[in-house]
């Protein structure tokens, strides 16, 4: 039997990502985001939602750029720490031990330890209430070559050990259970 709850954001799990921002090495910062996703293929676009009181919100709004960095089981502690501490009070790079690398197409850094970093330029900011949505175009993707299949060039997300956030908990993503279209694929004889 199903029961009804008050309206809420119950889509889970969601990506646990580190968003990096800032125009210069002196102000580079990171924050943990769980509200993000793809919104368009062509042009490639994604969004992040950030509370206006967050330190990084003003950096992103001023520069209109950010980098979304996927996180792994090895980055879980740093991911959590960056989400509960403010860049106003701490040097998150020093405290987490993560390594900033200069961006290629944007001024915000990427994270060396991240298996995939997505550099973005903000196209618009949508004021929603508790959060502002930064709608952004992807301008560059930096992929860790260790996770590329040498024969096909495909990126192996499973080997990267990605994590997700689910209602207060970080979870390691599991096994592949099917490939897109497997439900209608004709049986080979």
mmCIF file of C-alpha atoms in Angstrom:
data_model
loop_
_atom_site.group_PDB
_atom_site.id
_atom_site.type_symbol
_atom_site.label_atom_id
_atom_site.label_comp_id
_atom_site.label_asym_id
_atom_site.label_seq_id
_atom_site.Cartn_x
_atom_site.Cartn_y
_atom_site.Cartn_z
ATOM 1 C CA UNK A 1 0.000 0.000 0.000
ATOM 2 C CA UNK A 2 1.273 3.505 -0.818
ATOM 3 C CA UNK A 3 0.875 6.505 1.479
ATOM 4 C CA UNK A 4 0.846 10.205 0.611
ATOM 5 C CA UNK A 5 3.458 12.636 1.935
ATOM 6 C CA UNK A 6 3.694 16.375 1.758
ATOM 7 C CA UNK A 7 5.343 17.643 -1.452
ATOM 8 C CA UNK A 8 9.124 17.315 -1.384
ATOM 9 C CA UNK A 9 12.200 16.647 -3.450
ATOM 10 C CA UNK A 10 12.293 12.865 -3.363
ATOM 11 C CA UNK A 11 14.203 12.092 -6.575
ATOM 12 C CA UNK A 12 17.018 9.872 -5.282
ATOM 13 C CA UNK A 13 19.816 9.018 -5.707
ATOM 14 C CA UNK A 14 21.342 12.102 -7.304
ATOM 15 C CA UNK A 15 24.927 12.828 -8.355
ATOM 16 C CA UNK A 16 27.310 13.964 -5.636
ATOM 17 C CA UNK A 17 29.579 16.414 -7.439
ATOM 18 C CA UNK A 18 32.126 19.034 -6.503
ATOM 19 C CA UNK A 19 31.618 22.336 -8.269
ATOM 20 C CA UNK A 20 34.717 24.491 -8.554
ATOM 21 C CA UNK A 21 34.573 28.219 -9.151
ATOM 22 C CA UNK A 22 36.489 31.473 -8.988
ATOM 23 C CA UNK A 23 38.455 33.546 -11.500
ATOM 24 C CA UNK A 24 41.925 33.334 -9.947
ATOM 25 C CA UNK A 25 43.955 30.886 -7.891
ATOM 26 C CA UNK A 26 43.555 33.174 -4.862
ATOM 27 C CA UNK A 27 39.762 32.816 -4.883
ATOM 28 C CA UNK A 28 39.313 29.287 -6.280
ATOM 29 C CA UNK A 29 36.753 27.454 -4.198
ATOM 30 C CA UNK A 30 34.665 24.305 -4.303
ATOM 31 C CA UNK A 31 31.273 23.266 -3.002
ATOM 32 C CA UNK A 32 29.343 20.039 -2.950
ATOM 33 C CA UNK A 33 26.228 19.931 -5.101
ATOM 34 C CA UNK A 34 23.628 17.192 -5.340
ATOM 35 C CA UNK A 35 21.100 19.143 -7.403
ATOM 36 C CA UNK A 36 22.483 18.938 -10.912
ATOM 37 C CA UNK A 37 21.692 17.266 -14.184
ATOM 38 C CA UNK A 38 21.670 17.301 -17.950
ATOM 39 C CA UNK A 39 19.150 19.584 -19.658
ATOM 40 C CA UNK A 40 20.120 19.524 -23.352
ATOM 41 C CA UNK A 41 22.255 17.526 -25.782
ATOM 42 C CA UNK A 42 22.782 20.089 -28.541
ATOM 43 C CA UNK A 43 24.145 22.410 -27.379
ATOM 44 C CA UNK A 44 25.373 20.376 -24.407
ATOM 45 C CA UNK A 45 23.913 21.981 -21.282
ATOM 46 C CA UNK A 46 23.507 21.180 -17.603
ATOM 47 C CA UNK A 47 22.357 22.930 -14.462
ATOM 48 C CA UNK A 48 23.343 23.285 -10.835
ATOM 49 C CA UNK A 49 21.128 24.680 -8.087
ATOM 50 C CA UNK A 50 22.851 26.673 -5.323
ATOM 51 C CA UNK A 51 21.513 28.456 -2.249
ATOM 52 C CA UNK A 52 22.153 32.236 -2.573
ATOM 53 C CA UNK A 53 23.785 32.376 0.883
ATOM 54 C CA UNK A 54 26.514 29.925 -0.147
ATOM 55 C CA UNK A 55 29.934 31.553 -0.551
ATOM 56 C CA UNK A 56 30.398 30.061 -4.030
ATOM 57 C CA UNK A 57 27.076 31.444 -5.281
ATOM 58 C CA UNK A 58 28.510 34.969 -5.556
ATOM 59 C CA UNK A 59 31.681 33.678 -7.277
ATOM 60 C CA UNK A 60 29.663 31.821 -9.906
ATOM 61 C CA UNK A 61 27.253 34.718 -10.391
ATOM 62 C CA UNK A 62 30.144 37.173 -10.886
ATOM 63 C CA UNK A 63 32.248 35.027 -13.236
ATOM 64 C CA UNK A 64 29.331 33.215 -14.929
ATOM 65 C CA UNK A 65 31.523 30.093 -15.040
ATOM 66 C CA UNK A 66 32.020 26.926 -13.032
ATOM 67 C CA UNK A 67 33.375 23.403 -13.399
ATOM 68 C CA UNK A 68 31.385 20.351 -12.378
ATOM 69 C CA UNK A 69 33.666 17.538 -11.134
ATOM 70 C CA UNK A 70 32.365 13.983 -10.716
ATOM 71 C CA UNK A 71 33.353 12.344 -7.429
ATOM 72 C CA UNK A 72 34.539 8.875 -6.475
ATOM 73 C CA UNK A 73 34.661 6.644 -3.424
ATOM 74 C CA UNK A 74 38.217 7.882 -2.852
ATOM 75 C CA UNK A 75 36.924 11.469 -2.834
ATOM 76 C CA UNK A 76 33.901 10.807 -0.573
ATOM 77 C CA UNK A 77 35.356 12.346 2.601
ATOM 78 C CA UNK A 78 36.526 15.470 0.728
ATOM 79 C CA UNK A 79 33.156 15.700 -1.024
ATOM 80 C CA UNK A 80 31.301 15.659 2.280
ATOM 81 C CA UNK A 81 33.739 18.059 3.957
ATOM 82 C CA UNK A 82 33.457 20.599 1.136
ATOM 83 C CA UNK A 83 29.677 20.505 1.546
ATOM 84 C CA UNK A 84 29.578 21.215 5.273
ATOM 85 C CA UNK A 85 32.305 23.856 5.510
ATOM 86 C CA UNK A 86 32.365 27.313 3.934
ATOM 87 C CA UNK A 87 35.057 28.766 1.704
ATOM 88 C CA UNK A 88 34.583 31.977 3.706
ATOM 89 C CA UNK A 89 36.235 30.233 6.657
ATOM 90 C CA UNK A 90 38.513 27.568 5.159
ATOM 91 C CA UNK A 91 40.890 26.914 2.300
ATOM 92 C CA UNK A 92 39.045 23.869 1.032
ATOM 93 C CA UNK A 93 41.931 22.794 -1.194
ATOM 94 C CA UNK A 94 44.271 22.611 1.779
ATOM 95 C CA UNK A 95 41.702 21.018 4.080
ATOM 96 C CA UNK A 96 40.551 18.306 1.641
ATOM 97 C CA UNK A 97 43.910 17.578 0.040
ATOM 98 C CA UNK A 98 42.387 17.846 -3.442
ATOM 99 C CA UNK A 99 44.496 19.311 -6.233
ATOM 100 C CA UNK A 100 43.295 22.249 -8.360
ATOM 101 C CA UNK A 101 44.286 22.352 -12.017
ATOM 102 C CA UNK A 102 43.727 25.464 -14.155
ATOM 103 C CA UNK A 103 40.684 25.238 -16.388
ATOM 104 C CA UNK A 104 41.108 24.996 -20.150
ATOM 105 C CA UNK A 105 38.088 26.959 -21.427
ATOM 106 C CA UNK A 106 37.043 28.688 -18.170
ATOM 107 C CA UNK A 107 38.819 30.467 -15.324
ATOM 108 C CA UNK A 108 37.534 28.052 -12.666
ATOM 109 C CA UNK A 109 39.764 25.092 -11.856
ATOM 110 C CA UNK A 110 39.222 21.388 -12.355
ATOM 111 C CA UNK A 111 40.042 18.804 -9.693
ATOM 112 C CA UNK A 112 42.922 16.497 -10.598
ATOM 113 C CA UNK A 113 41.467 13.599 -8.580
ATOM 114 C CA UNK A 114 38.101 13.794 -10.376
ATOM 115 C CA UNK A 115 37.648 11.235 -13.152
ATOM 116 C CA UNK A 116 35.652 13.709 -15.242
ATOM 117 C CA UNK A 117 35.493 17.508 -15.076
ATOM 118 C CA UNK A 118 32.926 19.488 -17.067
ATOM 119 C CA UNK A 119 33.750 23.150 -17.700
ATOM 120 C CA UNK A 120 30.655 25.355 -18.050
ATOM 121 C CA UNK A 121 29.589 28.906 -18.893
ATOM 122 C CA UNK A 122 26.381 30.125 -17.309
ATOM 123 C CA UNK A 123 23.709 31.137 -19.830
ATOM 124 C CA UNK A 124 21.071 32.195 -17.305
ATOM 125 C CA UNK A 125 20.242 32.254 -13.618
ATOM 126 C CA UNK A 126 16.732 31.278 -12.596
ATOM 127 C CA UNK A 127 15.669 32.417 -9.110
ATOM 128 C CA UNK A 128 13.548 29.571 -7.751
ATOM 129 C CA UNK A 129 13.128 30.175 -4.008
ATOM 130 C CA UNK A 130 15.534 28.402 -1.649
ATOM 131 C CA UNK A 131 17.941 27.865 -4.572
ATOM 132 C CA UNK A 132 19.001 29.641 -7.743
ATOM 133 C CA UNK A 133 19.442 27.484 -10.829
ATOM 134 C CA UNK A 134 22.511 28.165 -12.959
ATOM 135 C CA UNK A 135 21.711 26.966 -16.473
ATOM 136 C CA UNK A 136 25.022 26.451 -18.263
ATOM 137 C CA UNK A 137 26.548 25.384 -21.553
ATOM 138 C CA UNK A 138 29.319 22.788 -21.486
ATOM 139 C CA UNK A 139 32.414 24.287 -23.132
ATOM 140 C CA UNK A 140 35.001 21.583 -22.352
ATOM 141 C CA UNK A 141 35.219 18.135 -20.775
ATOM 142 C CA UNK A 142 38.416 16.808 -19.186
ATOM 143 C CA UNK A 143 38.471 13.018 -18.814
ATOM 144 C CA UNK A 144 40.959 10.902 -16.874
ATOM 145 C CA UNK A 145 42.480 8.682 -19.573
ATOM 146 C CA UNK A 146 42.760 5.726 -17.148
ATOM 147 C CA UNK A 147 39.040 5.134 -17.655
ATOM 148 C CA UNK A 148 39.047 5.153 -21.459
ATOM 149 C CA UNK A 149 38.707 1.832 -23.272
ATOM 150 C CA UNK A 150 41.827 1.671 -25.473
ATOM 151 C CA UNK A 151 39.929 -0.107 -28.272
ATOM 152 C CA UNK A 152 36.660 1.831 -28.430
ATOM 153 C CA UNK A 153 37.557 5.133 -26.759
ATOM 154 C CA UNK A 154 34.409 4.780 -24.618
ATOM 155 C CA UNK A 155 34.543 6.117 -21.072
ATOM 156 C CA UNK A 156 34.098 3.433 -18.394
ATOM 157 C CA UNK A 157 32.165 5.113 -15.598
ATOM 158 C CA UNK A 158 31.967 1.839 -13.667
ATOM 159 C CA UNK A 159 35.754 1.641 -13.250
ATOM 160 C CA UNK A 160 35.834 5.260 -12.037
ATOM 161 C CA UNK A 161 34.055 4.319 -8.767
ATOM 162 C CA UNK A 162 31.511 7.147 -8.877
ATOM 163 C CA UNK A 163 29.357 8.032 -5.875
ATOM 164 C CA UNK A 164 25.831 9.376 -5.518
ATOM 165 C CA UNK A 165 23.922 11.130 -2.742
ATOM 166 C CA UNK A 166 20.704 9.613 -1.453
ATOM 167 C CA UNK A 167 18.647 11.319 1.244
ATOM 168 C CA UNK A 168 21.563 12.075 3.598
ATOM 169 C CA UNK A 169 23.872 9.224 2.559
ATOM 170 C CA UNK A 170 26.663 8.810 0.025
ATOM 171 C CA UNK A 171 26.442 5.611 -1.998
ATOM 172 C CA UNK A 172 28.831 3.900 -4.358
ATOM 173 C CA UNK A 173 27.251 3.233 -7.725
ATOM 174 C CA UNK A 174 26.898 -0.468 -8.445
ATOM 175 C CA UNK A 175 26.967 -2.960 -11.250
ATOM 176 C CA UNK A 176 25.670 -2.489 -14.772
ATOM 177 C CA UNK A 177 22.285 -4.204 -15.132
ATOM 178 C CA UNK A 178 21.655 -3.436 -18.788
ATOM 179 C CA UNK A 179 22.655 -1.270 -21.733
ATOM 180 C CA UNK A 180 20.348 1.314 -23.289
ATOM 181 C CA UNK A 181 17.949 -0.557 -25.576
ATOM 182 C CA UNK A 182 18.551 -3.986 -23.999
ATOM 183 C CA UNK A 183 14.836 -4.434 -23.351
ATOM 184 C CA UNK A 184 14.027 -4.457 -27.065
ATOM 185 C CA UNK A 185 17.209 -5.955 -28.486
ATOM 186 C CA UNK A 186 16.608 -9.006 -30.658
ATOM 187 C CA UNK A 187 18.026 -12.228 -29.291
ATOM 188 C CA UNK A 188 21.106 -13.460 -31.156
ATOM 189 C CA UNK A 189 20.806 -17.045 -32.309
#
